[in-house]
Each structure stands twice: as C-alpha cells, then as structure tokens.
PDB file of C-alpha atoms in Angstrom:
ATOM      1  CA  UNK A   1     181.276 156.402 104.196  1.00  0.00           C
ATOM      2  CA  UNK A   2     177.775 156.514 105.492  1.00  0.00           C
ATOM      3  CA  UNK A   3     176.144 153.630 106.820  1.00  0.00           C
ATOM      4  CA  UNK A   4     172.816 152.287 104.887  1.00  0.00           C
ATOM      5  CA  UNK A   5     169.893 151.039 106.383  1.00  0.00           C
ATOM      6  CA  UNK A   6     168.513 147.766 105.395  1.00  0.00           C
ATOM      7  CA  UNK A   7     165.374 147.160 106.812  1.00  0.00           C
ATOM      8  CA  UNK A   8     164.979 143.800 108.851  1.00  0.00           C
ATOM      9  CA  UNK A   9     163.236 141.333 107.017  1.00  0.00           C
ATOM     10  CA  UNK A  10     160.537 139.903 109.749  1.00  0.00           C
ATOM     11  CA  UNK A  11     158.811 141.901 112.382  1.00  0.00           C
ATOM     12  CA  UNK A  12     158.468 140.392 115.906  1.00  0.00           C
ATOM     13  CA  UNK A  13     155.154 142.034 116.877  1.00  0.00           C
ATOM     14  CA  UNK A  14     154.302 141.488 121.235  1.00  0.00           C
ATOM     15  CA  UNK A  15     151.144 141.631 122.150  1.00  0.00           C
ATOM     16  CA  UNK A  16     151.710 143.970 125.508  1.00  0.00           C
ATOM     17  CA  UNK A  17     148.283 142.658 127.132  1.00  0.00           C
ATOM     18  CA  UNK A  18     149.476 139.349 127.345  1.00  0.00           C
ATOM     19  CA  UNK A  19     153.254 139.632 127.769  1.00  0.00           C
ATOM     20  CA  UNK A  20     153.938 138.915 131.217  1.00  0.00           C
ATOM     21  CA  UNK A  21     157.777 139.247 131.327  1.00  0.00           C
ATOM     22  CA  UNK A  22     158.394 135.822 131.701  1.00  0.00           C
ATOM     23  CA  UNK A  23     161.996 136.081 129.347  1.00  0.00           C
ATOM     24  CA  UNK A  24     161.084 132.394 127.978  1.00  0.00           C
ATOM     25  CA  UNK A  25     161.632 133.948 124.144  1.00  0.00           C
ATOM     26  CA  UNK A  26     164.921 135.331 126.020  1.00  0.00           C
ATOM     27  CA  UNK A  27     166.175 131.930 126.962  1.00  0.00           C
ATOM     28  CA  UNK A  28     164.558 130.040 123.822  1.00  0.00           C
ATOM     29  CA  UNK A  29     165.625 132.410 120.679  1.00  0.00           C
ATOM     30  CA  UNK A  30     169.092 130.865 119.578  1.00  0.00           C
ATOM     31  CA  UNK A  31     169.985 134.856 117.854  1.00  0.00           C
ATOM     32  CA  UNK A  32     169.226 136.557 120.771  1.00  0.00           C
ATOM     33  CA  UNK A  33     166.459 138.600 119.586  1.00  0.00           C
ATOM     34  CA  UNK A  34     164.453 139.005 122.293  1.00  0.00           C
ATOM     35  CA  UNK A  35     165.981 141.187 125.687  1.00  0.00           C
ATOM     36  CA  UNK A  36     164.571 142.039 128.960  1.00  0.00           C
ATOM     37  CA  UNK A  37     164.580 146.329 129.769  1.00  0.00           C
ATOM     38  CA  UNK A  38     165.334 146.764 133.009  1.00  0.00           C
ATOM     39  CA  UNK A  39     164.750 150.024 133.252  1.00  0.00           C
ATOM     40  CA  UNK A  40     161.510 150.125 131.764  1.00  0.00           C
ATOM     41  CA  UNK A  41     160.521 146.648 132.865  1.00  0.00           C
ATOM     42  CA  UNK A  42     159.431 145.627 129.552  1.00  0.00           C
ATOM     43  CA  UNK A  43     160.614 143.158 126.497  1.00  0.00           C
ATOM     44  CA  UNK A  44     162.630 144.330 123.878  1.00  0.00           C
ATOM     45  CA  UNK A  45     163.181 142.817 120.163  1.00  0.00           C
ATOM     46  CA  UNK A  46     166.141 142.944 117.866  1.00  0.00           C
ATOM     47  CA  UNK A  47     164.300 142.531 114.678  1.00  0.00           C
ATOM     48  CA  UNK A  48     167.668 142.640 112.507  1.00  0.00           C
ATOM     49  CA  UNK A  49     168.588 139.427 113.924  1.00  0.00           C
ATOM     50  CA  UNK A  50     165.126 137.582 113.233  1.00  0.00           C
ATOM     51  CA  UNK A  51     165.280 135.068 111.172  1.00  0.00           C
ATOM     52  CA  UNK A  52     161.763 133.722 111.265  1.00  0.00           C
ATOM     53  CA  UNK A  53     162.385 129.963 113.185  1.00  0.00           C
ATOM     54  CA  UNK A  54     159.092 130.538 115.039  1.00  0.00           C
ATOM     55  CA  UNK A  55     161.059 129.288 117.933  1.00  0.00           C
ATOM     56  CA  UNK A  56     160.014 132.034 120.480  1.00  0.00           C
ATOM     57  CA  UNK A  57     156.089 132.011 119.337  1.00  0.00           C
ATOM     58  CA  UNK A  58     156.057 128.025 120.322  1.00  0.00           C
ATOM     59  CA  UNK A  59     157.344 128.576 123.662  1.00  0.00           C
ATOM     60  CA  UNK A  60     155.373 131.731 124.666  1.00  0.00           C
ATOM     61  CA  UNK A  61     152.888 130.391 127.302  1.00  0.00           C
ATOM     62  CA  UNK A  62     151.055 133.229 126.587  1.00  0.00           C
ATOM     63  CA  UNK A  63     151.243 133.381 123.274  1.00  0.00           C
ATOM     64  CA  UNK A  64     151.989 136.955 122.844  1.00  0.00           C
ATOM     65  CA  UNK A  65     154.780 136.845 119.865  1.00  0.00           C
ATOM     66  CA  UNK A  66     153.706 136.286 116.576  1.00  0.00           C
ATOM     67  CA  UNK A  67     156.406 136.889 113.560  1.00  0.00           C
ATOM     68  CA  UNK A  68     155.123 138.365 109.761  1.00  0.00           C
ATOM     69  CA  UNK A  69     156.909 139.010 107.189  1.00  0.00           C
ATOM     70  CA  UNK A  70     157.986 143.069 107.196  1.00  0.00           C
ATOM     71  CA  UNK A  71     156.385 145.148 104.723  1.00  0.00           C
ATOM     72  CA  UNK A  72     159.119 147.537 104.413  1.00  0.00           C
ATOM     73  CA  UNK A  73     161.537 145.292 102.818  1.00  0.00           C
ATOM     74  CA  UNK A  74     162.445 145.678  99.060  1.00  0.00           C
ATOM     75  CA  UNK A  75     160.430 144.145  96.872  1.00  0.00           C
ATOM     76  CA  UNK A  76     162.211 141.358  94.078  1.00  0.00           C
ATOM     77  CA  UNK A  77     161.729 141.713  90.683  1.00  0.00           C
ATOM     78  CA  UNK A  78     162.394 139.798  87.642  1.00  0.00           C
ATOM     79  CA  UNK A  79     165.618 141.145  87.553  1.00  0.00           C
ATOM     80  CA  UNK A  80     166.582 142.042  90.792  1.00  0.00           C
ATOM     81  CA  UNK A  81     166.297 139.815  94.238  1.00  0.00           C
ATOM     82  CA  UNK A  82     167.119 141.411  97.341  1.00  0.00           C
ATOM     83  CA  UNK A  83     169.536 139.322  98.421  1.00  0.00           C
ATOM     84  CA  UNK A  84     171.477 141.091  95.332  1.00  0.00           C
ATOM     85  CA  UNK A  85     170.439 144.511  96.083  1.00  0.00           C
ATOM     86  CA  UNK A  86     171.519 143.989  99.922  1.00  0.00           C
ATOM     87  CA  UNK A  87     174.693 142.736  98.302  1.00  0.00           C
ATOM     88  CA  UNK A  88     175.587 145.675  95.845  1.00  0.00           C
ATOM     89  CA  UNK A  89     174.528 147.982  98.877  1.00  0.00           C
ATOM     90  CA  UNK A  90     177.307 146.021 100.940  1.00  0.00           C
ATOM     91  CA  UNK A  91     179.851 146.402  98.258  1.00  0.00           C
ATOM     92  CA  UNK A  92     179.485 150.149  97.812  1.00  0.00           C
ATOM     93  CA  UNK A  93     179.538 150.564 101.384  1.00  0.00           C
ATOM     94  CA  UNK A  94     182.938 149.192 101.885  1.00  0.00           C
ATOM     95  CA  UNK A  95     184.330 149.636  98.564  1.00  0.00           C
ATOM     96  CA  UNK A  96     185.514 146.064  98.455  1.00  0.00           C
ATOM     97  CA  UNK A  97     183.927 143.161  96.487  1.00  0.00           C
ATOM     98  CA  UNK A  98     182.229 139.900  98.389  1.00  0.00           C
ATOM     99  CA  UNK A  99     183.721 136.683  97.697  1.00  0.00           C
ATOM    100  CA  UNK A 100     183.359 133.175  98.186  1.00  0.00           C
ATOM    101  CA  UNK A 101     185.306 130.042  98.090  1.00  0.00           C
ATOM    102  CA  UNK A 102     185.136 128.013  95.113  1.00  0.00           C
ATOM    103  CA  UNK A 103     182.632 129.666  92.984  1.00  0.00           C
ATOM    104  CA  UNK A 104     178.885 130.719  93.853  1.00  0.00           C
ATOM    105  CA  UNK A 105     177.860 131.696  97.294  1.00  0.00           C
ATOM    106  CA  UNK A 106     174.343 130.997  95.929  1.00  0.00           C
ATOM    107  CA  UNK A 107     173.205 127.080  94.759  1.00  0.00           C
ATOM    108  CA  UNK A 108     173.338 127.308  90.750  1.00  0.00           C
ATOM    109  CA  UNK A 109     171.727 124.787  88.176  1.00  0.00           C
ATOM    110  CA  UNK A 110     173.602 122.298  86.904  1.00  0.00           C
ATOM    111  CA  UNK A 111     173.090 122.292  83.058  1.00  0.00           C
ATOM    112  CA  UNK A 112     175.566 119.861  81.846  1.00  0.00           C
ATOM    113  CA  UNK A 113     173.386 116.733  83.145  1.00  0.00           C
ATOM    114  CA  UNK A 114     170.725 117.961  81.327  1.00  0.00           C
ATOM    115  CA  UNK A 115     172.765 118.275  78.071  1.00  0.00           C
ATOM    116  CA  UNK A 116     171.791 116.319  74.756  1.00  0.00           C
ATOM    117  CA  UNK A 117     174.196 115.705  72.128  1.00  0.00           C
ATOM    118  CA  UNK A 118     172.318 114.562  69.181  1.00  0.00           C
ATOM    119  CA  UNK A 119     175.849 113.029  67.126  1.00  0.00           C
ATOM    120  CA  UNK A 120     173.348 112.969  63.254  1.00  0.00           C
ATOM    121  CA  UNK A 121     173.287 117.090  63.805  1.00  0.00           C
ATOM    122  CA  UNK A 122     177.106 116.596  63.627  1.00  0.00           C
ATOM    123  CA  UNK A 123     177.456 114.151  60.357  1.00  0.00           C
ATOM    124  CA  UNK A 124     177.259 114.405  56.679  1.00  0.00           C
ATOM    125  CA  UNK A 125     174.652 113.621  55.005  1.00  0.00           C
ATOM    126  CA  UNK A 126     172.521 113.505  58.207  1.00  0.00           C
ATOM    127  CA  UNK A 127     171.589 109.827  59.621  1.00  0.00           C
TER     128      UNK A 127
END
C-alpha cells in the first residue's frame, strides 16, 4: 500500500543569520527535532516530530528558532477534525482498525451528571 503524507503540524523556521551552530536546541528538544549536518555544517529540523513546547526557542541564545503553526495542515470543520481525518488515513493505510483500552481514546462528556429526572412527567394526573 502506498504511504500518505501528513503534513507536520508546526514549522520550526531558523533564522540562518543568527544561527551560530551552537546545538543548544540539539541538547534541549526532548523529541529530537533539531540535528547538527555535518556535512554541510548547518542545523537541521525534523518538523514531524514538533510538537510546539517552545522548549528550543527559550534556550536559543540567539534567538534564531521561532515555531508557527503550519499552514499546510488540514483545516477542521464542523464535521470533521483532523485528528479524525489523520485517523481514517491511518486505518486505510494499514487496513486494520485503531483501538483503545476501555472505551474512547479521546476525553468524552459526561452526560449522566447533568441528567434531570423530573418524577410529575412520569405520574398520572401530573403533580
């Protein structure tokens, strides 16, 4: 089956005239976005593995990183979030169906606390 692109949902953008190749985003990111090039003696960013902590831009003593939100990303509707498109996407990659433990992967409302039972609706004559 053919693999699907799903664009990464933050950009790291680097400003080049004030990186000076000082790998602190390298040693601060916790996903290991950031990577020094050797061989072209420049800083590299996984953007797929962003997920928008602002970590990196803090520590830059530059401050050449800055993180925004990528414009290429699918837009939610009414209807349909992206978290739901990225997971139909998934399921028709592999063919198989994503599950979770116990329910929802997702937080749900709780409606039953919110219930009123009104017992006169319920008698007759009403009260």
């Amino acid at each position: 089956m053919k693999n699907f692109y799903v664009p990464p949902q933050f950009e790291v953008v680097r400003d080049p005239q004030r990186c000076v190749n000082c790998k602190v985003c390298v040693e601060q990111c916790p996903n290991g976005v950031h990577r020094f090039d050797e061989t072209h003696n420049r800083m590299l960013a996984d953007e797929s593995k962003c997920v928008d902590c602002q970590r990196c831009v803090a520590y830059c003593p530059t401050h050449a990183l800055k993180i925004e939100k990528n414009r290429c990303t699918l837009r939610e509707s009414a209807n349909w979030s992206s978290d739901a498109v990225e997971e139909i996407w998934k399921q028709a990659a592999t063919g198989g169906v994503l599950l979770s433990s116990m329910g929802s992967p997702k937080e749900l409302p709780v409606y039953w606390d919110r219930l009123l039972l009104n017992a006169s609706q319920v008698t007759n004559p009403p009260i």
